[in-house]
Structure formats: structure tokens, C-alpha cells
Amino acid sequence: MPIKRTVENGLQAKKEIDDLVTKGYTHDDIYVFAHDKKRGNHINDALDTETVSMKDQGFLKSMKNMFTSRGDELRSKMEAAGLSKEEAAAAEEELDQGKLIIIAKK
């Protein structure tokens, strides 16, 4: 069962990630999502967290995401990280408000 946390900024994300690491998760188990692609990449690089790869999503979904809206892409990636379709839709609404979503799964 994945853990989902919502934070306002990178500092709060770091604190949550450190907490998850103390609970036995590795940085490879943790994904950080932001609505803005550059912000998400910057935070993932800075905090050494994972990004959802083609391996996680599958080839066809990865290719489809190249031609869909950012919201559709994010929902698909959050589902690949372990959220249900409904949870991913709710999380994407939080991303629309400028928040960050952290998902941890083993």
C-alpha cells in the first residue's frame, strides 16, 4: 500500500522524505510530483528521489503520455507509482493548486 503525502514546498518535501527514510523507505521508493515539469525535475534531482520511468508505466502508456495533457500524464504516472485512478485524480487537483505530492511504495 503506497503512502501519499501533500506538501507546499521543497523544504517540507525534504522533511517528509527524511521521515519516510527513517521508516525504512529508500530514495528509490519515493516519488515527488509537481504540476510544473521543471519544478518536479528540480525537486527530484535535489532530493534524490525517483521519477516514474517507462519500466514503471509500460511502453504504451509512456508513449501515450508524450501526446496527452500534463494533467493526464501526471495522473498516469501517479497510478504507476501506486495510487488508484480516483486517488490520482484527487492528487492531480492538489498539484493544480501548486502543491507537491510525495508517493512512497516498496
XYZ file of N, CA, C and O in Angstrom:
424
model
N 0.845 -1.182 0.000
C 0.000 0.000 0.000
C 0.888 1.243 0.000
O 1.692 1.422 0.891
N 0.762 2.081 -1.008
C 1.600 3.282 -1.070
C 1.173 4.324 -0.038
O 0.020 4.365 0.395
N 2.119 5.148 0.338
C 1.866 6.284 1.226
C 1.866 7.531 0.361
O 2.750 7.718 -0.473
N 0.866 8.407 0.548
C 0.777 9.667 -0.200
C 0.784 10.813 0.798
O 0.056 10.794 1.782
N 1.637 11.762 0.527
C 1.682 12.960 1.363
C 1.650 14.179 0.465
O 2.182 14.163 -0.643
N 1.036 15.247 0.947
C 0.947 16.503 0.208
C 1.689 17.572 0.992
O 1.501 17.697 2.202
N 2.549 18.322 0.297
C 3.303 19.400 0.938
C 3.233 20.655 0.074
O 2.841 20.593 -1.092
N 3.649 21.759 0.662
C 3.593 23.053 -0.017
C 4.850 23.384 -0.808
O 4.784 24.103 -1.796
N 6.019 22.890 -0.340
C 7.273 23.315 -0.965
C 8.368 22.268 -0.796
O 8.166 21.244 -0.140
N 9.538 22.563 -1.357
C 10.660 21.643 -1.317
C 11.184 21.377 0.084
O 11.616 20.258 0.381
N 11.162 22.386 0.954
C 11.635 22.180 2.327
C 10.739 21.190 3.073
O 11.234 20.307 3.782
N 9.436 21.348 2.914
C 8.515 20.402 3.539
C 8.673 19.017 2.921
O 8.590 18.007 3.623
N 8.920 18.964 1.612
C 9.123 17.680 0.937
C 10.350 16.979 1.508
O 10.316 15.773 1.775
N 11.431 17.713 1.715
C 12.648 17.116 2.285
C 12.369 16.532 3.656
O 12.799 15.415 3.970
N 11.636 17.267 4.486
C 11.306 16.783 5.828
C 10.494 15.477 5.742
O 10.760 14.516 6.460
N 9.494 15.434 4.862
C 8.665 14.234 4.703
C 9.490 13.057 4.174
O 9.317 11.916 4.608
N 10.380 13.346 3.226
C 11.223 12.289 2.665
C 12.165 11.741 3.735
O 12.326 10.523 3.862
N 12.760 12.629 4.527
C 13.616 12.169 5.627
C 12.830 11.291 6.594
O 13.341 10.268 7.065
N 11.579 11.654 6.865
C 10.724 10.854 7.739
C 10.462 9.474 7.125
O 10.523 8.458 7.834
N 10.184 9.437 5.840
C 9.942 8.158 5.160
C 11.188 7.277 5.168
O 11.094 6.060 5.354
N 12.355 7.888 5.009
C 13.605 7.130 5.036
C 13.819 6.513 6.424
O 14.232 5.359 6.528
N 13.488 7.267 7.478
C 13.633 6.711 8.831
C 12.653 5.567 9.071
O 12.883 4.735 9.947
N 11.589 5.505 8.272
C 10.611 4.424 8.394
C 10.940 3.242 7.482
O 10.135 2.338 7.331
N 12.118 3.278 6.846
C 12.556 2.136 6.064
C 12.440 2.245 4.563
O 12.813 1.322 3.839
N 11.938 3.350 4.059
C 11.880 3.553 2.610
C 13.237 4.045 2.127
O 13.952 4.736 2.857
N 13.586 3.691 0.907
C 14.802 4.230 0.304
C 14.395 5.352 -0.647
O 13.219 5.487 -1.001
N 15.369 6.118 -1.080
C 15.070 7.193 -2.038
C 14.526 6.619 -3.347
O 13.782 7.295 -4.052
N 14.878 5.375 -3.655
C 14.348 4.721 -4.859
C 12.880 4.346 -4.716
O 12.222 4.031 -5.708
N 12.352 4.353 -3.486
C 10.945 4.023 -3.224
C 10.059 5.261 -3.226
O 8.843 5.152 -3.074
N 10.645 6.438 -3.351
C 9.924 7.700 -3.148
C 9.863 8.502 -4.446
O 10.873 8.695 -5.120
N 8.658 8.980 -4.767
C 8.412 9.789 -5.967
C 7.847 11.138 -5.530
O 6.993 11.193 -4.648
N 8.303 12.205 -6.158
C 7.771 13.541 -5.891
C 7.198 14.078 -7.198
O 7.859 14.044 -8.236
N 5.965 14.574 -7.126
C 5.283 15.101 -8.311
C 4.972 16.585 -8.120
O 4.561 17.001 -7.041
N 5.163 17.347 -9.185
C 4.786 18.761 -9.233
C 4.084 18.985 -10.562
O 4.381 18.308 -11.542
N 3.162 19.926 -10.589
C 2.448 20.171 -11.848
C 3.383 20.718 -12.916
O 3.320 20.323 -14.070
N 4.300 21.595 -12.516
C 5.266 22.142 -13.452
C 6.411 21.139 -13.621
O 7.052 20.745 -12.652
N 6.651 20.724 -14.846
C 7.651 19.675 -15.128
C 9.045 20.081 -14.658
O 9.755 19.284 -14.054
N 9.447 21.337 -14.896
C 10.777 21.792 -14.474
C 10.908 21.760 -12.956
O 11.939 21.361 -12.421
N 9.860 22.197 -12.265
C 9.882 22.184 -10.798
C 10.006 20.749 -10.295
O 10.782 20.467 -9.392
N 9.250 19.845 -10.886
C 9.303 18.443 -10.478
C 10.684 17.848 -10.699
O 11.220 17.159 -9.821
N 11.279 18.112 -11.864
C 12.619 17.598 -12.151
C 13.648 18.174 -11.190
O 14.523 17.458 -10.699
N 13.537 19.473 -10.913
C 14.476 20.131 -9.998
C 14.380 19.519 -8.596
O 15.402 19.217 -7.977
N 13.178 19.319 -8.112
C 12.988 18.760 -6.769
C 13.463 17.312 -6.709
O 14.140 16.913 -5.757
N 13.132 16.520 -7.727
C 13.600 15.133 -7.742
C 15.123 15.065 -7.764
O 15.718 14.231 -7.077
N 15.767 15.944 -8.530
C 17.227 15.973 -8.562
C 17.799 16.395 -7.208
O 18.728 15.772 -6.699
N 17.238 17.453 -6.636
C 17.752 17.985 -5.377
C 17.567 17.011 -4.209
O 18.426 16.921 -3.331
N 16.456 16.281 -4.213
C 16.154 15.391 -3.092
C 16.495 13.931 -3.382
O 16.244 13.069 -2.557
N 17.056 13.685 -4.551
C 17.495 12.336 -4.945
C 16.358 11.320 -4.860
O 16.515 10.224 -4.327
N 15.191 11.705 -5.389
C 14.050 10.790 -5.419
C 13.853 10.272 -6.837
O 14.440 10.767 -7.785
N 13.006 9.286 -6.961
C 12.770 8.609 -8.231
C 11.823 9.392 -9.121
O 11.015 10.180 -8.648
N 11.901 9.118 -10.401
C 10.900 9.569 -11.352
C 10.240 8.318 -11.924
O 10.851 7.250 -11.955
N 9.010 8.447 -12.325
C 8.303 7.305 -12.907
C 8.878 7.067 -14.289
O 8.880 7.957 -15.133
N 9.383 5.866 -14.499
C 10.051 5.541 -15.757
C 9.135 4.738 -16.672
O 8.023 4.346 -16.294
N 9.638 4.479 -17.865
C 8.907 3.650 -18.816
C 8.688 2.254 -18.218
O 7.644 1.647 -18.415
N 9.654 1.787 -17.455
C 9.532 0.480 -16.797
C 8.339 0.455 -15.845
O 7.608 -0.521 -15.768
N 8.141 1.553 -15.099
C 7.038 1.638 -14.146
C 5.682 1.688 -14.847
O 4.718 1.107 -14.380
N 5.608 2.432 -15.949
C 4.342 2.666 -16.643
C 4.039 1.663 -17.742
O 2.893 1.454 -18.080
N 5.085 1.150 -18.339
C 4.905 0.351 -19.536
C 5.143 1.216 -20.759
O 4.943 2.435 -20.739
N 5.575 0.589 -21.823
C 5.947 1.310 -23.037
C 4.784 2.093 -23.635
O 4.914 3.266 -23.977
N 3.614 1.450 -23.751
C 2.492 2.119 -24.421
C 2.017 3.344 -23.663
O 1.743 4.387 -24.272
N 1.910 3.250 -22.332
C 1.482 4.419 -21.558
C 2.518 5.527 -21.636
O 2.168 6.704 -21.692
N 3.790 5.157 -21.632
C 4.842 6.165 -21.750
C 4.740 6.917 -23.070
O 4.873 8.135 -23.120
N 4.509 6.176 -24.131
C 4.365 6.813 -25.443
C 3.111 7.679 -25.488
O 3.133 8.788 -26.024
N 2.021 7.193 -24.935
C 0.767 7.950 -24.921
C 0.961 9.271 -24.167
O 0.430 10.307 -24.581
N 1.705 9.242 -23.065
C 1.910 10.441 -22.261
C 2.643 11.541 -23.011
O 2.545 12.710 -22.661
N 3.357 11.177 -24.059
C 4.051 12.188 -24.852
C 3.068 13.059 -25.625
O 3.408 14.165 -26.049
N 1.836 12.579 -25.789
C 0.853 13.293 -26.613
C -0.391 13.707 -25.835
O -1.394 14.074 -26.426
N -0.347 13.634 -24.507
C -1.506 13.993 -23.696
C -1.214 15.261 -22.905
O -0.088 15.756 -22.875
N -2.234 15.751 -22.234
C -2.064 16.946 -21.408
C -1.204 16.617 -20.195
O -1.021 15.455 -19.831
N -0.664 17.647 -19.562
C 0.166 17.448 -18.370
C -0.638 16.764 -17.268
O -0.133 15.884 -16.575
N -1.898 17.127 -17.102
C -2.738 16.503 -16.078
C -2.921 15.016 -16.324
O -2.812 14.206 -15.398
N -3.195 14.641 -17.574
C -3.334 13.220 -17.914
C -2.031 12.475 -17.655
O -2.025 11.362 -17.138
N -0.914 13.100 -18.029
C 0.395 12.478 -17.819
C 0.655 12.257 -16.323
O 1.094 11.178 -15.908
N 0.370 13.274 -15.513
C 0.597 13.163 -14.072
C -0.282 12.082 -13.445
O 0.192 11.296 -12.624
N -1.556 12.051 -13.823
C -2.449 11.022 -13.268
C -1.945 9.627 -13.629
O -1.907 8.729 -12.785
N -1.510 9.452 -14.867
C -0.988 8.163 -15.308
C 0.258 7.774 -14.508
O 0.402 6.630 -14.065
N 1.148 8.715 -14.301
C 2.375 8.439 -13.558
C 2.090 8.156 -12.086
O 2.728 7.290 -11.478
N 1.127 8.876 -11.502
C 0.792 8.625 -10.098
C 0.121 7.262 -9.933
O 0.329 6.582 -8.923
N -0.651 6.850 -10.919
C -1.220 5.498 -10.894
C -0.097 4.464 -10.981
O -0.118 3.465 -10.265
N 0.896 4.708 -11.834
C 2.027 3.791 -11.960
C 2.823 3.724 -10.656
O 3.415 2.692 -10.334
N 2.798 4.815 -9.883
C 3.500 4.855 -8.600
C 2.686 4.221 -7.479
O 3.162 4.125 -6.353
N 1.445 3.810 -7.771
C 0.680 3.068 -6.772
C -0.668 3.615 -6.371
O -1.400 2.963 -5.631
N -1.035 4.819 -6.827
C -2.342 5.365 -6.457
C -3.433 4.772 -7.342
O -3.186 4.409 -8.492
N -4.641 4.719 -6.790
C -5.787 4.301 -7.603
C -6.130 5.432 -8.560
O -5.652 6.566 -8.410
N -6.977 5.146 -9.529
C -7.406 6.167 -10.501
C -8.043 7.360 -9.778
O -7.755 8.517 -10.100
N -8.870 7.090 -8.779
C -9.545 8.156 -8.025
C -8.553 8.954 -7.191
O -8.632 10.183 -7.114
N -7.616 8.254 -6.527
C -6.612 8.946 -5.718
C -5.726 9.823 -6.596
O -5.384 10.946 -6.214
N -5.363 9.321 -7.774
C -4.523 10.092 -8.690
C -5.252 11.342 -9.174
O -4.650 12.415 -9.287
N -6.552 11.225 -9.434
C -7.335 12.390 -9.877
C -7.390 13.445 -8.770
O -7.218 14.644 -9.038
N -7.606 13.010 -7.530
C -7.651 13.950 -6.400
C -6.277 14.587 -6.185
O -6.176 15.791 -5.926
N -5.227 13.797 -6.309
C -3.872 14.314 -6.132
C -3.532 15.320 -7.225
O -2.885 16.339 -6.958
N -3.980 15.071 -8.443
C -3.702 15.997 -9.535
C -4.376 17.346 -9.292
O -3.826 18.395 -9.621
N -5.542 17.338 -8.647
C -6.204 18.602 -8.285
C -5.358 19.377 -7.278
O -5.285 20.605 -7.332
N -4.699 18.653 -6.357
C -3.807 19.322 -5.402
C -2.594 19.911 -6.125
O -2.136 21.002 -5.784
N -2.095 19.200 -7.120
C -0.983 19.721 -7.913
C -1.387 20.999 -8.639
O -0.578 21.922 -8.774
N -2.642 21.060 -9.102
C -3.152 22.259 -9.772
C -3.083 23.482 -8.862
O -3.011 24.613 -9.334
N -3.100 23.255 -7.548
C -3.043 24.343 -6.564
C -1.608 24.696 -6.182
O -1.376 25.474 -5.266
N -0.621 24.088 -6.875
C 0.780 24.409 -6.624
C 1.450 23.554 -5.572
O 2.594 23.802 -5.202
N 0.755 22.549 -5.074
C 1.326 21.688 -4.050
C 2.187 20.600 -4.682
O 2.170 20.400 -5.892
N 2.937 19.913 -3.843
C 3.752 18.783 -4.256
C 3.132 17.519 -3.680
O 2.626 17.531 -2.558
N 3.178 16.453 -4.435
C 2.680 15.156 -3.976
C 3.875 14.216 -3.844
O 4.686 14.098 -4.761
N 3.963 13.562 -2.693
C 5.009 12.573 -2.445
C 4.318 11.221 -2.338
O 3.349 11.068 -1.592
N 4.820 10.258 -3.083
C 4.289 8.881 -3.019
C 5.460 7.965 -2.701
O 6.506 8.035 -3.355
N 5.271 7.127 -1.703
C 6.289 6.145 -1.334
C 5.669 4.768 -1.419
O 4.577 4.541 -0.904
N 6.361 3.865 -2.096
C 5.900 2.487 -2.163
C 7.101 1.566 -2.239
O 8.118 1.910 -2.824
N 6.977 0.441 -1.595
C 8.057 -0.554 -1.621
C 7.787 -1.575 -2.678
O 6.691 -1.829 -3.047
